[in-house]
mmCIF file of C-alpha atoms and ligand atoms in Angstrom:
data_model
loop_
_atom_site.group_PDB
_atom_site.id
_atom_site.type_symbol
_atom_site.label_atom_id
_atom_site.label_comp_id
_atom_site.label_asym_id
_atom_site.label_seq_id
_atom_site.Cartn_x
_atom_site.Cartn_y
_atom_site.Cartn_z
ATOM 1 C CA VAL A 1 80.460 60.457 108.651
ATOM 2 C CA LYS A 2 80.279 64.163 108.040
ATOM 3 C CA LYS A 3 79.793 66.172 111.208
ATOM 4 C CA LYS A 4 76.674 68.287 111.665
ATOM 5 C CA LEU A 5 77.071 71.813 110.401
ATOM 6 C CA LEU A 6 76.648 74.706 112.798
ATOM 7 C CA VAL A 7 74.700 77.840 111.914
ATOM 8 C CA VAL A 8 75.023 80.933 114.098
ATOM 9 C CA ALA A 9 72.553 83.812 113.830
ATOM 10 C CA ASN A 10 74.045 87.207 114.693
ATOM 11 C CA TRP A 11 71.096 89.547 115.147
ATOM 12 C CA LYS A 12 73.438 92.492 115.879
ATOM 13 C CA LEU A 13 71.474 95.574 117.044
ATOM 14 C CA ASN A 14 68.082 94.144 116.023
ATOM 15 C CA PRO A 15 65.156 93.986 116.603
ATOM 16 C CA PRO A 16 64.297 97.087 118.667
ATOM 17 C CA THR A 17 61.955 95.606 121.302
ATOM 18 C CA LEU A 18 61.594 92.439 123.360
ATOM 19 C CA LYS A 19 58.193 91.874 121.828
ATOM 20 C CA GLU A 20 59.695 91.864 118.347
ATOM 21 C CA ALA A 21 62.537 89.635 119.505
ATOM 22 C CA HIS A 22 60.015 87.058 120.761
ATOM 23 C CA ALA A 23 58.199 87.266 117.436
ATOM 24 C CA LEU A 24 61.418 86.867 115.437
ATOM 25 C CA LEU A 25 62.386 83.808 117.442
ATOM 26 C CA LYS A 26 58.924 82.323 117.072
ATOM 27 C CA ASN A 27 58.862 82.894 113.311
ATOM 28 C CA THR A 28 62.383 81.538 112.971
ATOM 29 C CA LYS A 29 61.484 78.348 114.843
ATOM 30 C CA ARG A 30 58.335 77.929 112.809
ATOM 31 C CA ALA A 31 60.275 78.187 109.554
ATOM 32 C CA LEU A 32 62.980 75.701 110.539
ATOM 33 C CA PRO A 33 62.791 72.115 109.305
ATOM 34 C CA ARG A 34 61.374 69.751 111.905
ATOM 35 C CA ALA A 35 64.088 67.127 112.010
ATOM 36 C CA ARG A 36 67.195 69.229 112.108
ATOM 37 C CA SER A 37 70.556 67.891 111.246
ATOM 38 C CA ALA A 38 72.292 71.203 111.716
ATOM 39 C CA ASP A 39 72.936 72.900 115.058
ATOM 40 C CA VAL A 40 71.515 76.396 115.458
ATOM 41 C CA ILE A 41 72.762 79.100 117.792
ATOM 42 C CA ILE A 42 70.946 82.425 118.182
ATOM 43 C CA CYS A 43 72.905 85.495 119.319
ATOM 44 C CA PRO A 44 70.316 88.155 120.198
ATOM 45 C CA PRO A 45 71.020 91.545 121.790
ATOM 46 C CA LEU A 46 71.862 91.098 125.476
ATOM 47 C CA PRO A 47 68.700 92.569 127.044
ATOM 48 C CA PHE A 48 66.676 89.871 125.235
ATOM 49 C CA LEU A 49 68.944 86.900 125.865
ATOM 50 C CA PHE A 50 67.533 85.799 129.195
ATOM 51 C CA ALA A 51 63.895 86.004 128.158
ATOM 52 C CA LEU A 52 64.478 84.170 124.875
ATOM 53 C CA ALA A 53 66.743 81.456 126.249
ATOM 54 C CA LYS A 54 64.518 80.671 129.213
ATOM 55 C CA GLY A 55 62.934 77.277 128.764
ATOM 56 C CA GLU A 56 64.077 77.014 125.154
ATOM 57 C CA ARG A 57 65.425 73.549 124.436
ATOM 58 C CA SER A 58 65.502 73.300 120.675
ATOM 59 C CA LEU A 59 68.052 76.076 120.108
ATOM 60 C CA ALA A 60 71.232 77.240 121.794
ATOM 61 C CA PHE A 61 72.051 80.867 122.594
ATOM 62 C CA GLY A 62 75.109 83.019 122.455
ATOM 63 C CA ALA A 63 76.191 86.561 123.305
ATOM 64 C CA GLN A 64 77.595 88.921 120.685
ATOM 65 C CA ASP A 65 80.544 89.874 122.894
ATOM 66 C CA VAL A 66 81.899 89.269 126.381
ATOM 67 C CA SER A 67 83.729 91.592 128.760
ATOM 68 C CA ALA A 68 87.496 91.326 129.142
ATOM 69 C CA GLN A 69 86.910 91.905 132.871
ATOM 70 C CA ILE A 70 85.722 89.372 135.426
ATOM 71 C CA ALA A 71 84.163 91.580 138.116
ATOM 72 C CA GLY A 72 84.538 94.902 139.844
ATOM 73 C CA ALA A 73 84.368 98.590 139.005
ATOM 74 C CA TYR A 74 83.698 98.363 135.269
ATOM 75 C CA THR A 75 80.577 100.375 134.528
ATOM 76 C CA GLY A 76 78.580 99.074 131.593
ATOM 77 C CA GLU A 77 80.412 95.754 131.223
ATOM 78 C CA VAL A 78 78.775 92.304 131.147
ATOM 79 C CA SER A 79 80.867 89.380 132.361
ATOM 80 C CA ALA A 80 81.111 85.844 131.022
ATOM 81 C CA THR A 81 79.784 84.517 134.330
ATOM 82 C CA MET A 82 76.691 86.699 133.992
ATOM 83 C CA LEU A 83 76.137 85.602 130.410
ATOM 84 C CA LYS A 84 76.470 81.973 131.342
ATOM 85 C CA SER A 85 73.999 82.377 134.199
ATOM 86 C CA VAL A 86 71.302 83.750 131.878
ATOM 87 C CA GLY A 87 71.591 81.046 129.230
ATOM 88 C CA ALA A 88 74.471 81.876 126.882
ATOM 89 C CA SER A 89 76.555 78.836 126.075
ATOM 90 C CA TYR A 90 78.433 80.571 123.248
ATOM 91 C CA ALA A 91 79.918 84.023 122.696
ATOM 92 C CA ILE A 92 81.026 85.764 119.536
ATOM 93 C CA ILE A 93 84.443 87.270 120.276
ATOM 94 C CA GLY A 94 86.437 89.702 118.156
ATOM 95 C CA HIS A 95 83.705 90.466 115.650
ATOM 96 C CA SER A 96 84.936 92.959 113.051
ATOM 97 C CA GLU A 97 82.316 95.473 114.194
ATOM 98 C CA ARG A 98 83.894 95.377 117.692
ATOM 99 C CA ARG A 99 87.398 95.482 116.240
ATOM 100 C CA ALA A 100 86.344 98.566 114.228
ATOM 101 C CA LEU A 101 85.533 100.238 117.567
ATOM 102 C CA GLY A 102 89.104 99.670 118.697
ATOM 103 C CA GLU A 103 89.181 96.124 120.066
ATOM 104 C CA SER A 104 92.717 94.724 119.781
ATOM 105 C CA ASP A 105 93.980 91.165 119.362
ATOM 106 C CA ALA A 106 95.291 91.384 122.934
ATOM 107 C CA GLU A 107 91.798 92.114 124.237
ATOM 108 C CA VAL A 108 90.364 89.361 122.072
ATOM 109 C CA SER A 109 92.889 86.957 123.555
ATOM 110 C CA LYS A 110 91.882 88.007 127.074
ATOM 111 C CA LYS A 111 88.209 87.515 126.261
ATOM 112 C CA LEU A 112 88.868 84.045 124.855
ATOM 113 C CA ARG A 113 90.642 83.092 128.077
ATOM 114 C CA ILE A 114 87.755 84.330 130.209
ATOM 115 C CA ALA A 115 85.122 82.589 128.070
ATOM 116 C CA LEU A 116 87.014 79.288 128.171
ATOM 117 C CA ASP A 117 87.397 79.532 131.944
ATOM 118 C CA GLU A 118 83.638 80.082 132.217
ATOM 119 C CA LYS A 119 82.925 77.156 129.863
ATOM 120 C CA ILE A 120 81.372 79.396 127.257
ATOM 121 C CA THR A 121 82.287 78.251 123.750
ATOM 122 C CA PRO A 122 83.996 81.161 121.989
ATOM 123 C CA ILE A 123 83.274 81.932 118.351
ATOM 124 C CA LEU A 124 86.441 83.789 117.385
ATOM 125 C CA CYS A 125 86.033 86.066 114.366
ATOM 126 C CA VAL A 126 88.942 86.825 112.084
ATOM 127 C CA GLY A 127 89.008 88.364 108.630
ATOM 128 C CA GLU A 128 90.880 90.793 106.430
ATOM 129 C CA LEU A 129 89.616 94.295 105.652
ATOM 130 C CA GLU A 130 90.425 93.940 101.959
ATOM 131 C CA ARG A 131 92.083 91.649 99.427
ATOM 132 C CA ASP A 132 94.733 92.450 96.862
ATOM 133 C CA GLU A 133 96.362 90.424 94.115
ATOM 134 C CA GLN A 134 99.477 89.764 96.170
ATOM 135 C CA GLY A 135 97.476 87.780 98.725
ATOM 136 C CA SER A 136 98.398 90.105 101.609
ATOM 137 C CA HIS A 137 95.215 89.023 103.414
ATOM 138 C CA LEU A 138 96.937 85.785 104.357
ATOM 139 C CA ALA A 139 99.546 87.603 106.443
ATOM 140 C CA VAL A 140 96.763 89.627 108.081
ATOM 141 C CA LEU A 141 94.911 86.446 108.966
ATOM 142 C CA ALA A 142 98.010 84.694 110.274
ATOM 143 C CA ASP A 143 98.739 87.668 112.559
ATOM 144 C CA GLN A 144 95.166 87.908 113.803
ATOM 145 C CA LEU A 145 95.045 84.206 114.562
ATOM 146 C CA THR A 146 98.410 84.044 116.279
ATOM 147 C CA ASN A 147 97.790 87.109 118.430
ATOM 148 C CA SER A 148 94.131 86.423 119.224
ATOM 149 C CA LEU A 149 94.905 82.844 120.239
ATOM 150 C CA ALA A 150 97.874 83.809 122.440
ATOM 151 C CA SER A 151 96.006 82.739 125.590
ATOM 152 C CA VAL A 152 94.743 79.446 124.188
ATOM 153 C CA LEU A 153 96.571 76.210 124.967
ATOM 154 C CA ARG A 154 96.900 73.182 122.735
ATOM 155 C CA GLY A 155 94.389 71.136 124.711
ATOM 156 C CA GLU A 156 91.825 73.931 124.373
ATOM 157 C CA ILE A 157 91.960 74.783 120.710
ATOM 158 C CA ALA A 158 89.275 72.285 119.729
ATOM 159 C CA LYS A 159 86.860 74.100 122.076
ATOM 160 C CA ILE A 160 87.116 77.241 119.990
ATOM 161 C CA ILE A 161 85.031 77.851 116.907
ATOM 162 C CA ILE A 162 86.664 80.096 114.345
ATOM 163 C CA ALA A 163 84.525 82.256 112.082
ATOM 164 C CA TYR A 164 86.352 83.454 109.011
ATOM 165 C CA GLU A 165 84.635 86.695 108.033
ATOM 166 C CA PRO A 166 86.292 88.808 105.345
ATOM 167 C CA VAL A 167 85.191 92.276 106.422
ATOM 168 C CA TRP A 168 84.683 93.462 102.844
ATOM 169 C CA ALA A 169 82.125 90.675 102.334
ATOM 170 C CA ILE A 170 79.951 91.505 105.362
ATOM 171 C CA GLY A 171 76.549 93.111 104.839
ATOM 172 C CA ARG A 172 76.611 92.751 101.048
ATOM 173 C CA ARG A 173 74.572 90.655 98.649
ATOM 174 C CA ALA A 174 75.396 86.987 98.063
ATOM 175 C CA GLU A 175 76.911 87.703 94.654
ATOM 176 C CA ASP A 176 79.307 90.294 96.086
ATOM 177 C CA ALA A 177 80.604 88.020 98.857
ATOM 178 C CA LEU A 178 83.546 85.625 98.723
ATOM 179 C CA ASP A 179 82.787 82.587 96.558
ATOM 180 C CA ALA A 180 83.015 78.973 97.721
ATOM 181 C CA HIS A 181 86.381 78.492 96.035
ATOM 182 C CA GLY A 182 87.849 81.523 97.812
ATOM 183 C CA VAL A 183 86.428 80.357 101.141
ATOM 184 C CA HIS A 184 87.862 76.881 100.609
ATOM 185 C CA GLY A 185 91.391 78.177 100.030
ATOM 186 C CA THR A 186 91.264 80.411 103.073
ATOM 187 C CA VAL A 187 89.924 77.662 105.322
ATOM 188 C CA ILE A 188 92.870 75.465 104.316
ATOM 189 C CA PHE A 189 95.221 78.330 105.116
ATOM 190 C CA ILE A 190 93.640 78.903 108.541
ATOM 191 C CA ARG A 191 93.946 75.216 109.350
ATOM 192 C CA LYS A 192 97.604 75.314 108.347
ATOM 193 C CA ILE A 193 98.256 78.199 110.760
ATOM 194 C CA LEU A 194 96.491 76.259 113.535
ATOM 195 C CA SER A 195 98.398 73.144 112.636
ATOM 196 C CA ASP A 196 101.781 74.917 112.775
ATOM 197 C CA ARG A 197 100.983 76.199 116.208
ATOM 198 C CA TYR A 198 99.059 73.352 117.832
ATOM 199 C CA GLY A 199 99.876 70.291 115.759
ATOM 200 C CA ARG A 200 97.820 68.723 113.030
ATOM 201 C CA GLU A 201 95.860 66.372 115.224
ATOM 202 C CA TYR A 202 94.512 69.268 117.289
ATOM 203 C CA ALA A 203 94.046 71.642 114.373
ATOM 204 C CA GLU A 204 91.869 69.158 112.512
ATOM 205 C CA LYS A 205 89.294 69.209 115.281
ATOM 206 C CA VAL A 206 88.658 72.964 115.099
ATOM 207 C CA ARG A 207 85.379 73.990 113.507
ATOM 208 C CA ILE A 208 85.837 76.785 110.990
ATOM 209 C CA LEU A 209 82.750 78.731 109.928
ATOM 210 C CA TYR A 210 82.355 81.225 107.107
ATOM 211 C CA GLY A 211 80.535 84.522 107.530
ATOM 212 C CA GLY A 212 79.944 87.395 105.135
ATOM 213 C CA SER A 213 76.654 87.720 103.277
ATOM 214 C CA VAL A 214 75.601 84.098 103.503
ATOM 215 C CA GLU A 215 72.171 84.006 101.889
ATOM 216 C CA PRO A 216 69.943 81.424 100.170
ATOM 217 C CA GLY A 217 71.669 82.402 96.913
ATOM 218 C CA ASN A 218 75.179 81.288 97.881
ATOM 219 C CA VAL A 219 74.733 78.853 100.766
ATOM 220 C CA HIS A 220 74.266 75.784 98.579
ATOM 221 C CA ALA A 221 77.592 76.226 96.797
ATOM 222 C CA LEU A 222 79.291 77.029 100.094
ATOM 223 C CA VAL A 223 77.972 73.803 101.663
ATOM 224 C CA ARG A 224 79.087 71.752 98.664
ATOM 225 C CA GLU A 225 82.429 73.293 97.864
ATOM 226 C CA SER A 226 83.963 75.302 100.683
ATOM 227 C CA GLY A 227 84.705 72.663 103.317
ATOM 228 C CA VAL A 228 83.439 74.833 106.177
ATOM 229 C CA SER A 229 81.834 73.494 109.360
ATOM 230 C CA GLY A 230 78.999 75.996 109.178
ATOM 231 C CA PHE A 231 78.085 79.663 108.919
ATOM 232 C CA LEU A 232 77.841 82.887 110.850
ATOM 233 C CA VAL A 233 74.834 84.701 109.456
ATOM 234 C CA GLY A 234 74.066 88.397 109.926
ATOM 235 C CA HIS A 235 71.312 90.099 107.915
ATOM 236 C CA ALA A 236 69.767 86.876 106.568
ATOM 237 C CA SER A 237 69.187 85.688 110.159
ATOM 238 C CA LEU A 238 66.592 88.469 110.548
ATOM 239 C CA LEU A 239 64.506 86.964 107.750
ATOM 240 C CA PRO A 240 63.048 83.652 108.979
ATOM 241 C CA ALA A 241 62.451 82.219 105.484
ATOM 242 C CA SER A 242 66.000 82.990 104.362
ATOM 243 C CA PHE A 243 67.496 81.737 107.594
ATOM 244 C CA ALA A 244 65.499 78.513 107.363
ATOM 245 C CA GLU A 245 66.755 77.944 103.842
ATOM 246 C CA ILE A 246 70.328 78.360 105.060
ATOM 247 C CA ILE A 247 69.622 75.755 107.752
ATOM 248 C CA ARG A 248 68.020 73.377 105.258
ATOM 249 C CA ALA A 249 71.007 73.707 102.935
ATOM 250 C CA SER A 250 73.364 73.116 105.859
ATOM 251 C CA ALA A 251 71.422 70.034 106.905
ATOM 252 C CA GLY A 252 71.526 68.621 103.410
ATOM 253 C CA HIS A 253 67.740 68.784 103.082
ATOM 254 C CA ALA A 254 67.539 71.396 100.368
HETATM 255 C C1 PEP B 301 78.434 89.246 110.404
HETATM 256 O O1 PEP B 301 78.606 90.456 110.529
HETATM 257 O O2 PEP B 301 78.807 88.453 111.273
HETATM 258 C C2 PEP B 301 77.790 88.780 109.177
HETATM 259 C C3 PEP B 301 78.057 87.583 108.733
HETATM 260 O O3 PEP B 301 76.915 89.655 108.582
HETATM 261 P P1 PEP B 301 76.169 89.490 107.160
HETATM 262 O O4 PEP B 301 75.677 88.084 107.062
HETATM 263 O O5 PEP B 301 75.106 90.488 107.219
HETATM 264 O O6 PEP B 301 77.222 89.765 106.117
#
């Protein structure tokens, strides 16, 4: 049996107010198919997480980042323990938009450790900035994976979700993103890296998502041909009808 696909909504810095966040969640839920055979995780901005997650049973919630610190004199930080206590069971870690602000693989590794210790499921993002004909993106990916996973032990690797997000394909239109064939090849490569490090038996259990302009226009081919375990969805997650179509495609209902 094929495992359920997982679809993660990354709302990023949207919407501007709690009122609009409630409305977006409500409209999203209304648009979703009733009997869902895909798992859905919503990652709203932090100030909205508690209010949205409270009493909500049909969806899971995640944070868009987690602090590399546990407690103490760290002004402005939000710890994994805090996130967990307000309803986050997942956390995106190492998103390219955080890496662009200077986050290193070493910090990502530290954050993964902290999330695992707090029993928050990490969604580790990796992805190359650009592709060339020589396939140099594969070396970039191998390095990112090896260094970001430095703190993760063999027995823990299956608890981590990996989101492969080629940075050049984020925030584009479906037709400018990576096609299903390209995703498929890269997913095999990522699994090979995991397998070399952790052993095949462990590597096979890791869920690998694709992210980068997943939209109604490309999701069907991605579900059919890429071999991914689900999707990380940015801009299309702000449009309930589009997001619902991505869920329907992922659940095999479309
Ligand atoms: C993302 O940044 O995680 C993402 C997938 O964004 P988009 O879907 O907008 O490309």
